[in-house]
């Protein structure tokens, strides 16, 4: 996929040549024959650095959403609903029957390469490997569920050599039907009820198992977890598993294989360390796992509705995440905010569309009003410079981007009389509960769910849960739950406004 030595001068020639070699090998016909893969053939073509980075980031966005769904105890069905829009946007995999064969090839190639790039990113520690394997295995399940039944069977057939099982014949099934029914009907009933969302009578269940269910025979030591839960029939050293449960087996196989190869990838990493183009990219990607930079475009546009007055109005503030509310509330109470808090709030407000002129008015008004007010002259001498600086009008003239959650969490924790940072991490439980209540999260069950996530240091997940709880109705009516995981205060604000606009449109239609 990339060279172990630097051959920059011959780069273009090798790039073209390598594309030709891969085509010659007919690699793509094997790897890209199906929409699902165990990723057991390494990519051989060369790709550009730009493709390397953007493909990895696109896959990362999908995996972050999966991680978030798991942390919020979403079922597989709910995870599929949340991840599907992201897959369509960032990693689409059209069926082979699609009319545009080149587009199908490009999609499958991107999927293949992005998986291998992230192997490099996440092979470096046991913690990263565990996280990657877990999320990729869920992605595998999501994709398997999105396949047509015909494609699922084809996948099993194509990977027959890797899967240590075979289907029993109709005669064998008839001979042991009573035992199979007794051991597996409970599991099958649960699965069917989850799919059909209705109750199933014993007669319907018997009929289903007799006519539709096939059974896999597999050495029982391969399925010890299922043996322990008594959800399969065991006989003569073999376990018998209904095909409706085969996805768990496939995912288990996927997980085991991936974990093994990740360790091998890690062992071969030192050779890669010589490449000074790739290593910084890999470091950056692994750091961004919990906080992708969604802030690239924030702060580039001002908004007519956002001005020095409106940013403090409830109609605008209702879209703020807790960190921005907390900062602004304490700014108003104290007529002052220390350096880190000012910097965090300035770029957040810039990100929602507050222009420099309006920002100067906003800060001056708050600094010069209230119990600890200063004079306008003091404000202009001591504070206006920093605000202009954040807008790229002073010093190095760098137009500072709004901080994402990762950057906010990387700052020193706030001391007494400081309010920057992430309240989910920095507030004591009582103060956090009070803030949750002010945002409308009052139900003890909901509050405990958020506090539980905070206890596990899952701050962005707690914030995402609060977003879901406070936008429950709009989310239920929304067609898309795309990229719900909150990793940026401005993302929170944007999503909240989008849902409000979508709701307003629906109301007009009604
Ligand atoms: Fe703000 Fe991010 Fe913390 Fe939410 S998780 S409160 S957006 S810093």
Short mmCIF file of C-alpha atoms and ligand atoms in Angstrom, two decimals:
data_model
loop_
_atom_site.label_atom_id
_atom_site.label_comp_id
_atom_site.label_asym_id
_atom_site.label_seq_id
_atom_site.Cartn_x
_atom_site.Cartn_y
_atom_site.Cartn_z
CA UNK A 1 0.00 0.00 0.00
CA UNK A 2 2.89 2.35 0.75
CA UNK A 3 6.63 2.08 0.38
CA UNK A 4 8.90 1.26 3.31
CA UNK A 5 11.67 3.46 1.93
CA UNK A 6 11.41 7.00 0.68
CA UNK A 7 11.46 7.16 -3.11
CA UNK A 8 9.99 10.55 -3.61
CA UNK A 9 11.72 11.38 -6.86
CA UNK A 10 10.31 8.34 -8.57
CA UNK A 11 6.98 8.72 -6.84
CA UNK A 12 4.71 9.42 -9.79
CA UNK A 13 6.26 6.73 -11.98
CA UNK A 14 5.93 4.11 -9.24
CA UNK A 15 2.41 5.24 -8.47
CA UNK A 16 1.25 4.66 -12.02
CA UNK A 17 3.24 1.48 -12.36
CA UNK A 18 1.82 0.03 -9.16
CA UNK A 19 -1.74 0.66 -10.29
CA UNK A 20 -0.90 -1.35 -13.39
CA UNK A 21 0.64 -4.20 -11.42
CA UNK A 22 -2.39 -4.57 -9.19
CA UNK A 23 -4.69 -4.69 -12.16
CA UNK A 24 -2.42 -7.28 -13.73
CA UNK A 25 -2.65 -9.45 -10.64
CA UNK A 26 -6.41 -9.30 -10.86
CA UNK A 27 -6.42 -8.48 -7.16
CA UNK A 28 -9.56 -6.41 -7.27
CA UNK A 29 -11.63 -9.21 -8.75
CA UNK A 30 -10.96 -11.30 -5.61
CA UNK A 31 -11.06 -8.59 -2.98
CA UNK A 32 -13.89 -6.57 -4.39
CA UNK A 33 -16.15 -9.39 -5.52
CA UNK A 34 -18.45 -8.94 -2.54
CA UNK A 35 -19.61 -6.04 -0.38
CA UNK A 36 -18.42 -7.71 2.82
CA UNK A 37 -14.90 -8.78 3.55
CA UNK A 38 -12.69 -10.42 6.15
CA UNK A 39 -9.96 -8.08 4.83
CA UNK A 40 -7.54 -10.95 4.48
CA UNK A 41 -5.84 -9.76 1.29
CA UNK A 42 -3.50 -6.83 1.71
CA UNK A 43 -3.85 -3.87 -0.64
CA UNK A 44 -1.00 -3.60 -3.15
CA UNK A 45 -1.79 -0.49 -5.12
CA UNK A 46 -0.25 2.81 -4.16
CA UNK A 47 -2.50 5.65 -3.12
CA UNK A 48 -1.85 9.35 -2.63
CA UNK A 49 -1.18 10.83 0.80
CA UNK A 50 -4.42 12.75 0.47
CA UNK A 51 -6.40 9.55 -0.15
CA UNK A 52 -4.52 7.93 2.74
CA UNK A 53 -5.67 10.63 5.15
CA UNK A 54 -9.20 11.34 3.94
CA UNK A 55 -10.17 7.68 3.60
CA UNK A 56 -8.89 6.98 7.12
CA UNK A 57 -10.81 9.95 8.54
CA UNK A 58 -14.00 8.89 6.77
CA UNK A 59 -13.79 5.39 8.25
CA UNK A 60 -12.94 6.87 11.64
CA UNK A 61 -16.15 8.91 11.58
CA UNK A 62 -18.14 5.71 11.18
CA UNK A 63 -16.21 3.91 13.94
CA UNK A 64 -16.64 6.84 16.33
CA UNK A 65 -20.40 6.68 15.87
CA UNK A 66 -20.31 2.93 16.55
CA UNK A 67 -18.23 3.48 19.69
CA UNK A 68 -20.73 6.07 20.83
CA UNK A 69 -23.69 3.74 20.19
CA UNK A 70 -22.02 0.97 22.18
CA UNK A 71 -21.29 3.29 25.08
CA UNK A 72 -24.96 4.32 25.10
CA UNK A 73 -26.02 0.64 25.14
CA UNK A 74 -27.78 0.85 21.77
CA UNK A 75 -29.05 -2.43 20.34
CA UNK A 76 -27.70 -3.67 17.01
CA UNK A 77 -30.83 -2.42 15.30
CA UNK A 78 -30.47 1.06 16.82
CA UNK A 79 -26.78 1.06 15.89
CA UNK A 80 -27.67 0.18 12.30
CA UNK A 81 -30.16 3.07 12.19
CA UNK A 82 -27.55 5.50 13.52
CA UNK A 83 -24.66 4.28 11.37
CA UNK A 84 -26.46 3.76 8.06
CA UNK A 85 -26.54 7.46 7.05
CA UNK A 86 -22.84 7.79 7.88
CA UNK A 87 -22.02 4.70 5.83
CA UNK A 88 -23.93 6.09 2.88
CA UNK A 89 -22.05 9.34 3.14
CA UNK A 90 -18.52 8.24 4.01
CA UNK A 91 -18.16 4.55 3.11
CA UNK A 92 -20.92 3.60 0.68
CA UNK A 93 -20.84 0.09 -0.76
CA UNK A 94 -23.24 -0.26 -3.66
CA UNK A 95 -24.31 -3.73 -4.80
CA UNK A 96 -22.43 -5.21 -7.74
CA UNK A 97 -25.62 -4.90 -9.80
CA UNK A 98 -25.23 -1.12 -9.69
CA UNK A 99 -24.93 0.30 -13.19
CA UNK A 100 -21.73 2.22 -12.56
CA UNK A 101 -19.05 -0.46 -12.28
CA UNK A 102 -16.24 2.07 -11.81
CA UNK A 103 -18.05 3.67 -8.85
CA UNK A 104 -18.58 0.23 -7.29
CA UNK A 105 -14.87 -0.50 -7.69
CA UNK A 106 -13.86 2.86 -6.18
CA UNK A 107 -16.17 2.40 -3.18
CA UNK A 108 -14.86 -1.09 -2.45
CA UNK A 109 -11.28 0.04 -2.88
CA UNK A 110 -11.78 2.90 -0.43
CA UNK A 111 -13.35 0.53 2.09
CA UNK A 112 -10.51 -1.96 1.70
CA UNK A 113 -7.70 0.60 1.99
CA UNK A 114 -9.27 2.59 4.81
CA UNK A 115 -9.51 -0.59 6.90
CA UNK A 116 -5.82 -1.33 6.39
CA UNK A 117 -4.79 2.26 7.10
CA UNK A 118 -6.62 2.17 10.41
CA UNK A 119 -4.90 -1.11 11.24
CA UNK A 120 -1.66 0.89 11.16
CA UNK A 121 -3.20 3.58 13.33
CA UNK A 122 -4.66 1.28 15.95
CA UNK A 123 -2.16 -1.55 16.21
CA UNK A 124 0.20 0.29 18.57
CA UNK A 125 -1.23 -0.57 21.98
CA UNK A 126 -3.49 -3.22 23.44
CA UNK A 127 -6.06 -0.56 24.31
CA UNK A 128 -6.20 0.81 20.76
CA UNK A 129 -6.27 -2.70 19.27
CA UNK A 130 -9.15 -3.72 21.53
CA UNK A 131 -11.12 -0.62 20.63
CA UNK A 132 -10.52 -0.99 16.89
CA UNK A 133 -11.34 -4.71 16.81
CA UNK A 134 -14.54 -4.21 18.80
CA UNK A 135 -15.80 -1.40 16.57
CA UNK A 136 -14.78 -3.08 13.32
CA UNK A 137 -16.59 -6.25 14.42
CA UNK A 138 -19.76 -4.20 14.98
CA UNK A 139 -19.30 -2.53 11.60
CA UNK A 140 -19.02 -6.03 10.13
CA UNK A 141 -22.34 -6.98 11.76
CA UNK A 142 -24.00 -3.78 10.57
CA UNK A 143 -22.88 -4.40 7.02
CA UNK A 144 -23.84 -8.07 7.10
CA UNK A 145 -27.35 -7.00 8.11
CA UNK A 146 -27.48 -4.55 5.22
CA UNK A 147 -26.68 -7.30 2.67
CA UNK A 148 -29.36 -9.07 0.65
CA UNK A 149 -29.92 -12.70 1.83
CA UNK A 150 -28.39 -13.86 -1.45
CA UNK A 151 -25.24 -11.83 -0.77
CA UNK A 152 -25.05 -13.22 2.78
CA UNK A 153 -25.08 -16.78 1.44
CA UNK A 154 -22.50 -15.89 -1.18
CA UNK A 155 -20.25 -14.43 1.51
CA UNK A 156 -20.45 -17.65 3.54
CA UNK A 157 -19.76 -19.73 0.43
CA UNK A 158 -16.80 -17.58 -0.61
CA UNK A 159 -15.23 -17.85 2.84
CA UNK A 160 -15.93 -21.53 3.30
CA UNK A 161 -12.23 -22.33 3.74
CA UNK A 162 -11.93 -19.94 6.71
CA UNK A 163 -15.06 -20.97 8.53
CA UNK A 164 -14.68 -24.23 10.48
CA UNK A 165 -18.30 -25.31 10.03
CA UNK A 166 -20.68 -26.97 7.65
CA UNK A 167 -24.46 -27.13 7.28
CA UNK A 168 -26.15 -30.38 8.27
CA UNK A 169 -28.30 -32.19 5.73
CA UNK A 170 -32.12 -32.16 5.81
CA UNK A 171 -32.07 -35.81 6.98
CA UNK A 172 -29.74 -35.06 9.90
CA UNK A 173 -31.95 -32.14 10.85
CA UNK A 174 -35.08 -34.30 10.80
CA UNK A 175 -33.36 -36.99 12.92
CA UNK A 176 -32.43 -34.60 15.71
CA UNK A 177 -35.29 -32.10 15.35
CA UNK A 178 -36.61 -32.55 18.91
CA UNK A 179 -33.21 -31.91 20.46
CA UNK A 180 -32.48 -28.95 18.17
CA UNK A 181 -35.86 -27.44 18.94
CA UNK A 182 -35.46 -27.87 22.69
CA UNK A 183 -32.00 -26.29 22.73
CA UNK A 184 -32.41 -23.40 20.28
CA UNK A 185 -36.07 -22.39 20.11
CA UNK A 186 -35.68 -19.80 22.90
CA UNK A 187 -32.88 -17.97 21.07
CA UNK A 188 -34.65 -18.17 17.72
CA UNK A 189 -37.90 -16.87 19.22
CA UNK A 190 -36.07 -13.86 20.71
CA UNK A 191 -34.37 -13.08 17.39
CA UNK A 192 -37.58 -13.41 15.41
CA UNK A 193 -39.52 -11.25 17.82
CA UNK A 194 -36.85 -8.54 17.62
CA UNK A 195 -37.09 -8.63 13.80
CA UNK A 196 -40.85 -8.94 13.43
CA UNK A 197 -41.71 -6.87 16.51
CA UNK A 198 -44.56 -9.23 17.32
CA UNK A 199 -45.20 -12.28 19.47
CA UNK A 200 -44.75 -15.74 17.96
CA UNK A 201 -46.79 -18.79 18.87
CA UNK A 202 -45.19 -22.18 19.53
CA UNK A 203 -46.76 -23.50 16.36
CA UNK A 204 -45.33 -20.66 14.23
CA UNK A 205 -41.95 -21.19 15.84
CA UNK A 206 -41.95 -24.94 15.13
CA UNK A 207 -42.96 -24.28 11.56
CA UNK A 208 -40.23 -21.67 11.12
CA UNK A 209 -37.53 -23.97 12.48
CA UNK A 210 -38.75 -26.91 10.39
CA UNK A 211 -38.95 -25.03 7.10
CA UNK A 212 -36.67 -21.99 7.20
CA UNK A 213 -33.90 -22.60 9.68
CA UNK A 214 -30.72 -24.42 8.71
CA UNK A 215 -28.21 -25.68 11.27
CA UNK A 216 -24.45 -25.32 11.36
CA UNK A 217 -22.29 -28.09 12.80
CA UNK A 218 -19.12 -26.82 14.42
CA UNK A 219 -16.51 -28.26 16.86
CA UNK A 220 -17.89 -27.29 20.25
CA UNK A 221 -14.61 -25.78 21.48
CA UNK A 222 -15.10 -23.05 18.85
CA UNK A 223 -18.37 -21.97 20.45
CA UNK A 224 -17.72 -22.36 24.14
CA UNK A 225 -19.53 -19.11 24.98
CA UNK A 226 -22.72 -20.44 23.38
CA UNK A 227 -22.29 -23.79 25.11
CA UNK A 228 -22.07 -22.04 28.45
CA UNK A 229 -25.28 -20.10 27.81
CA UNK A 230 -26.98 -23.40 26.81
CA UNK A 231 -28.30 -21.76 23.65
CA UNK A 232 -27.09 -24.46 21.25
CA UNK A 233 -27.42 -28.21 20.97
CA UNK A 234 -24.21 -30.11 21.75
CA UNK A 235 -23.71 -33.69 20.67
CA UNK A 236 -20.65 -35.86 20.19
CA UNK A 237 -18.13 -33.00 20.36
CA UNK A 238 -20.05 -30.71 18.00
CA UNK A 239 -22.28 -27.72 18.55
CA UNK A 240 -25.40 -27.23 16.37
CA UNK A 241 -26.29 -23.60 15.76
CA UNK A 242 -29.25 -22.16 13.86
CA UNK A 243 -28.33 -19.98 10.88
CA UNK A 244 -30.24 -17.07 12.39
CA UNK A 245 -27.46 -16.96 15.00
CA UNK A 246 -24.62 -17.35 12.53
CA UNK A 247 -23.82 -13.65 12.44
CA UNK A 248 -22.40 -13.88 15.96
CA UNK A 249 -20.17 -16.71 14.82
CA UNK A 250 -19.01 -14.76 11.78
CA UNK A 251 -18.31 -11.67 13.87
CA UNK A 252 -16.40 -13.79 16.38
CA UNK A 253 -14.28 -15.21 13.57
CA UNK A 254 -13.72 -11.71 12.17
CA UNK A 255 -12.74 -10.43 15.60
CA UNK A 256 -10.26 -13.25 16.29
CA UNK A 257 -8.60 -12.93 12.88
CA UNK A 258 -8.34 -9.16 13.14
CA UNK A 259 -6.83 -9.23 16.59
CA UNK A 260 -4.16 -11.69 15.45
CA UNK A 261 -3.18 -9.66 12.39
CA UNK A 262 -3.11 -6.41 14.36
CA UNK A 263 -0.43 -7.82 16.63
CA UNK A 264 1.56 -8.82 13.53
CA UNK A 265 1.09 -5.34 12.06
CA UNK A 266 2.43 -3.85 15.27
CA UNK A 267 5.52 -6.04 15.03
CA UNK A 268 6.26 -4.76 11.55
CA UNK A 269 5.68 -1.10 12.45
CA UNK A 270 9.33 -0.21 13.15
CA UNK A 271 10.04 -0.41 9.40
CA UNK A 272 7.34 2.14 8.82
CA UNK A 273 8.78 4.54 11.41
CA UNK A 274 11.39 5.51 8.81
CA UNK A 275 8.73 7.24 6.75
CA UNK A 276 8.35 10.79 7.98
CA UNK A 277 5.29 11.43 5.80
CA UNK A 278 3.17 8.65 7.26
CA UNK A 279 4.07 8.60 10.95
CA UNK A 280 2.71 12.09 11.85
CA UNK A 281 -0.50 11.22 10.02
CA UNK A 282 -0.88 7.99 11.98
CA UNK A 283 -0.19 9.75 15.30
CA UNK A 284 -2.72 12.40 14.51
CA UNK A 285 -5.39 9.88 13.52
CA UNK A 286 -5.00 7.78 16.66
CA UNK A 287 -5.23 10.87 18.87
CA UNK A 288 -8.38 11.92 17.09
CA UNK A 289 -10.27 8.74 17.81
CA UNK A 290 -12.48 10.37 20.41
CA UNK A 291 -12.48 13.80 18.87
CA UNK A 292 -12.53 14.24 15.14
CA UNK A 293 -12.04 17.82 14.07
CA UNK A 294 -15.43 18.95 12.93
CA UNK A 295 -14.35 22.56 13.33
CA UNK A 296 -12.72 23.05 9.96
CA UNK A 297 -15.43 25.32 8.65
CA UNK A 298 -16.71 26.90 11.83
CA UNK A 299 -15.90 30.53 12.30
CA UNK A 300 -15.69 31.36 8.62
CA UNK A 301 -19.17 32.76 8.29
CA UNK A 302 -20.96 35.39 10.30
CA UNK A 303 -24.69 35.32 10.78
CA UNK A 304 -27.10 38.27 10.73
CA UNK A 305 -29.19 36.70 13.51
CA UNK A 306 -26.19 36.32 15.80
CA UNK A 307 -25.18 39.59 17.43
CA UNK A 308 -24.01 41.01 20.77
CA UNK A 309 -27.53 40.91 22.18
CA UNK A 310 -28.99 37.74 20.67
CA UNK A 311 -26.19 35.45 21.92
CA UNK A 312 -27.50 35.86 25.47
CA UNK A 313 -31.16 35.26 24.58
CA UNK A 314 -32.76 31.93 25.60
CA UNK A 315 -33.84 31.30 21.98
CA UNK A 316 -30.18 31.18 20.93
CA UNK A 317 -28.69 29.80 24.15
CA UNK A 318 -31.01 26.78 24.12
CA UNK A 319 -28.78 25.39 21.37
CA UNK A 320 -25.56 25.73 23.40
CA UNK A 321 -23.88 22.70 24.94
CA UNK A 322 -23.27 22.79 28.67
CA UNK A 323 -19.71 24.13 28.36
CA UNK A 324 -20.84 27.27 26.49
CA UNK A 325 -23.82 27.85 28.79
CA UNK A 326 -21.63 27.44 31.85
CA UNK A 327 -19.09 29.97 30.55
CA UNK A 328 -21.64 32.53 29.49
CA UNK A 329 -23.70 32.19 32.66
CA UNK A 330 -20.67 32.81 34.87
CA UNK A 331 -19.42 35.61 32.66
CA UNK A 332 -22.72 37.42 33.20
CA UNK A 333 -22.74 36.70 36.95
CA UNK A 334 -19.20 37.92 37.55
CA UNK A 335 -18.78 40.53 34.79
CA UNK A 336 -15.51 38.76 34.16
CA UNK A 337 -13.96 35.60 32.73
CA UNK A 338 -10.33 34.57 32.99
CA UNK A 339 -8.07 33.97 30.00
CA UNK A 340 -8.87 30.32 29.14
CA UNK A 341 -12.59 30.88 29.59
CA UNK A 342 -12.53 34.00 27.41
CA UNK A 343 -10.58 32.20 24.71
CA UNK A 344 -12.92 29.17 24.74
CA UNK A 345 -16.09 31.26 24.64
CA UNK A 346 -14.77 33.76 22.06
CA UNK A 347 -14.06 31.08 19.47
CA UNK A 348 -17.28 29.21 20.23
CA UNK A 349 -19.30 32.40 19.60
CA UNK A 350 -17.24 33.11 16.51
CA UNK A 351 -18.11 29.58 15.35
CA UNK A 352 -21.83 30.22 15.64
CA UNK A 353 -21.48 33.37 13.50
CA UNK A 354 -20.66 36.29 15.83
CA UNK A 355 -18.66 38.89 13.87
CA UNK A 356 -15.63 40.66 15.37
CA UNK A 357 -17.50 43.96 15.78
CA UNK A 358 -20.36 42.26 17.55
CA UNK A 359 -17.95 40.21 19.68
CA UNK A 360 -16.24 43.40 20.87
CA UNK A 361 -19.63 44.90 21.75
CA UNK A 362 -20.69 41.71 23.56
CA UNK A 363 -17.55 41.46 25.68
CA UNK A 364 -17.39 45.17 26.43
CA UNK A 365 -21.01 45.21 27.53
CA UNK A 366 -20.55 42.29 29.92
CA UNK A 367 -17.21 43.49 31.30
CA UNK A 368 -18.57 46.96 31.97
CA UNK A 369 -21.95 45.97 33.45
CA UNK A 370 -22.79 44.36 36.80
CA UNK A 371 -21.21 44.08 40.26
CA UNK A 372 -17.52 43.86 39.21
CA UNK A 373 -17.79 46.12 36.20
CA UNK A 374 -14.68 47.79 34.78
CA UNK A 375 -14.54 50.96 32.73
CA UNK A 376 -14.72 50.82 28.92
CA UNK A 377 -11.22 52.25 28.86
CA UNK A 378 -9.83 49.38 30.95
CA UNK A 379 -11.65 46.88 28.76
CA UNK A 380 -10.19 48.38 25.59
CA UNK A 381 -6.66 48.51 27.00
CA UNK A 382 -6.59 45.05 28.60
CA UNK A 383 -9.05 42.78 26.85
CA UNK A 384 -9.98 43.93 23.33
CA UNK A 385 -6.58 42.86 21.95
CA UNK A 386 -7.15 39.17 22.79
CA UNK A 387 -10.54 39.18 21.14
CA UNK A 388 -9.16 40.75 17.96
CA UNK A 389 -6.30 38.24 18.15
CA UNK A 390 -8.74 35.30 18.16
CA UNK A 391 -10.27 36.69 15.00
CA UNK A 392 -6.85 36.85 13.33
CA UNK A 393 -6.59 40.64 13.41
CA UNK A 394 -3.56 40.92 15.73
CA UNK A 395 -0.19 39.23 16.28
CA UNK A 396 0.43 36.33 13.91
CA UNK A 397 -2.98 37.02 12.30
CA UNK A 398 -4.07 33.40 12.60
CA UNK A 399 -7.82 33.03 12.36
CA UNK A 400 -8.31 30.75 15.37
CA UNK A 401 -10.76 27.89 14.93
CA UNK A 402 -13.35 27.02 17.57
CA UNK A 403 -12.03 24.47 20.03
CA UNK A 404 -13.26 20.90 19.75
CA UNK A 405 -13.94 18.76 22.82
CA UNK A 406 -10.48 17.17 22.58
CA UNK A 407 -8.77 20.55 22.79
CA UNK A 408 -11.06 21.71 25.58
CA UNK A 409 -10.34 18.56 27.55
CA UNK A 410 -6.60 18.93 26.95
CA UNK A 411 -6.46 22.35 28.70
CA UNK A 412 -5.54 22.54 32.40
CA UNK A 413 -8.56 21.97 34.61
CA UNK A 414 -10.20 25.16 35.86
CA UNK A 415 -9.10 26.53 39.23
CA UNK A 416 -11.34 28.45 41.61
CA UNK A 417 -13.20 31.23 39.78
CA UNK A 418 -12.41 29.71 36.40
CA UNK A 419 -15.12 28.23 34.17
CA UNK A 420 -13.41 26.91 31.06
CA UNK A 421 -13.12 23.19 30.27
CA UNK A 422 -15.83 20.57 29.99
CA UNK A 423 -18.40 20.68 32.81
CA UNK A 424 -18.98 16.93 32.53
CA UNK A 425 -15.39 16.47 33.64
CA UNK A 426 -14.84 19.53 35.80
CA UNK A 427 -17.99 20.09 37.83
CA UNK A 428 -18.74 18.32 41.10
CA UNK A 429 -21.76 16.03 40.94
CA UNK A 430 -24.14 18.46 42.68
CA UNK A 431 -23.24 21.33 40.37
CA UNK A 432 -23.43 19.04 37.35
CA UNK A 433 -26.88 17.80 38.40
CA UNK A 434 -27.98 21.42 38.80
CA UNK A 435 -26.71 22.26 35.30
CA UNK A 436 -28.46 19.20 33.88
CA UNK A 437 -31.67 20.31 35.51
CA UNK A 438 -31.31 23.78 33.95
CA UNK A 439 -31.01 22.07 30.57
CA UNK A 440 -34.21 20.13 31.23
CA UNK A 441 -32.66 16.79 32.25
CA UNK A 442 -34.50 16.14 35.52
CA UNK A 443 -35.76 12.58 35.42
CA UNK A 444 -33.64 10.69 38.02
CA UNK A 445 -33.19 7.76 35.64
CA UNK A 446 -31.83 10.09 32.92
CA UNK A 447 -29.64 12.01 35.36
CA UNK A 448 -28.16 8.76 36.68
CA UNK A 449 -27.45 7.55 33.15
CA UNK A 450 -25.46 10.73 32.44
CA UNK A 451 -23.65 10.65 35.79
CA UNK A 452 -22.78 7.03 35.15
CA UNK A 453 -21.06 7.98 31.90
CA UNK A 454 -19.26 10.82 33.64
CA UNK A 455 -17.99 8.38 36.30
CA UNK A 456 -16.52 6.32 33.47
CA UNK A 457 -14.82 9.47 32.09
CA UNK A 458 -16.99 9.28 28.94
CA UNK A 459 -17.52 13.03 28.76
CA UNK A 460 -18.43 13.41 25.09
CA UNK A 461 -20.76 10.45 25.40
CA UNK A 462 -22.46 12.06 28.41
CA UNK A 463 -22.83 15.24 26.35
CA UNK A 464 -24.29 13.20 23.47
CA UNK A 465 -26.76 11.56 25.83
CA UNK A 466 -27.85 14.99 27.08
CA UNK A 467 -28.27 16.12 23.47
CA UNK A 468 -30.49 13.10 22.82
CA UNK A 469 -32.53 13.62 25.97
CA UNK A 470 -33.08 17.31 25.30
CA UNK A 471 -33.96 16.75 21.62
CA UNK A 472 -35.93 13.54 22.04
CA UNK A 473 -39.01 14.67 20.17
CA UNK A 474 -37.16 16.28 17.25
CA UNK A 475 -34.87 13.26 16.89
CA UNK A 476 -37.84 10.90 16.82
CA UNK A 477 -39.30 12.90 13.92
CA UNK A 478 -35.98 13.37 12.17
CA UNK A 479 -35.22 11.18 9.17
CA UNK A 480 -31.52 11.20 9.85
CA UNK A 481 -29.53 10.61 13.00
CA UNK A 482 -26.32 11.15 11.08
CA UNK A 483 -23.13 11.66 13.05
CA UNK A 484 -24.87 12.22 16.31
CA UNK A 485 -21.85 11.75 18.52
CA UNK A 486 -20.86 15.14 19.93
CA UNK A 487 -17.16 15.91 19.67
CA UNK A 488 -17.36 19.66 19.21
CA UNK A 489 -19.43 22.35 21.00
CA UNK A 490 -20.28 23.96 17.66
CA UNK A 491 -21.38 20.61 16.29
CA UNK A 492 -23.82 20.38 19.21
CA UNK A 493 -25.12 23.85 18.43
CA UNK A 494 -25.42 23.18 14.68
CA UNK A 495 -27.26 19.88 15.16
CA UNK A 496 -29.65 21.49 17.61
CA UNK A 497 -30.45 24.30 15.17
CA UNK A 498 -30.83 21.84 12.29
CA UNK A 499 -33.37 19.84 14.27
CA UNK A 500 -35.25 23.01 15.16
CA UNK A 501 -35.39 24.04 11.49
CA UNK A 502 -36.53 20.56 10.42
CA UNK A 503 -39.26 20.65 13.06
CA UNK A 504 -40.43 24.08 11.92
CA UNK A 505 -40.71 22.81 8.33
CA UNK A 506 -42.76 19.80 9.46
CA UNK A 507 -45.08 22.07 11.46
CA UNK A 508 -45.65 24.29 8.42
CA UNK A 509 -46.57 21.25 6.28
CA UNK A 510 -49.00 20.03 8.93
FE1 LIG B 1 -18.67 21.03 25.59
FE2 LIG B 1 -17.64 18.89 24.41
FE3 LIG B 1 -17.94 18.94 27.07
FE4 LIG B 1 -20.06 18.78 25.46
S1 LIG B 1 -18.42 17.25 25.70
S2 LIG B 1 -19.84 20.09 27.24
S3 LIG B 1 -19.44 20.01 23.75
S4 LIG B 1 -16.60 20.24 25.84
#
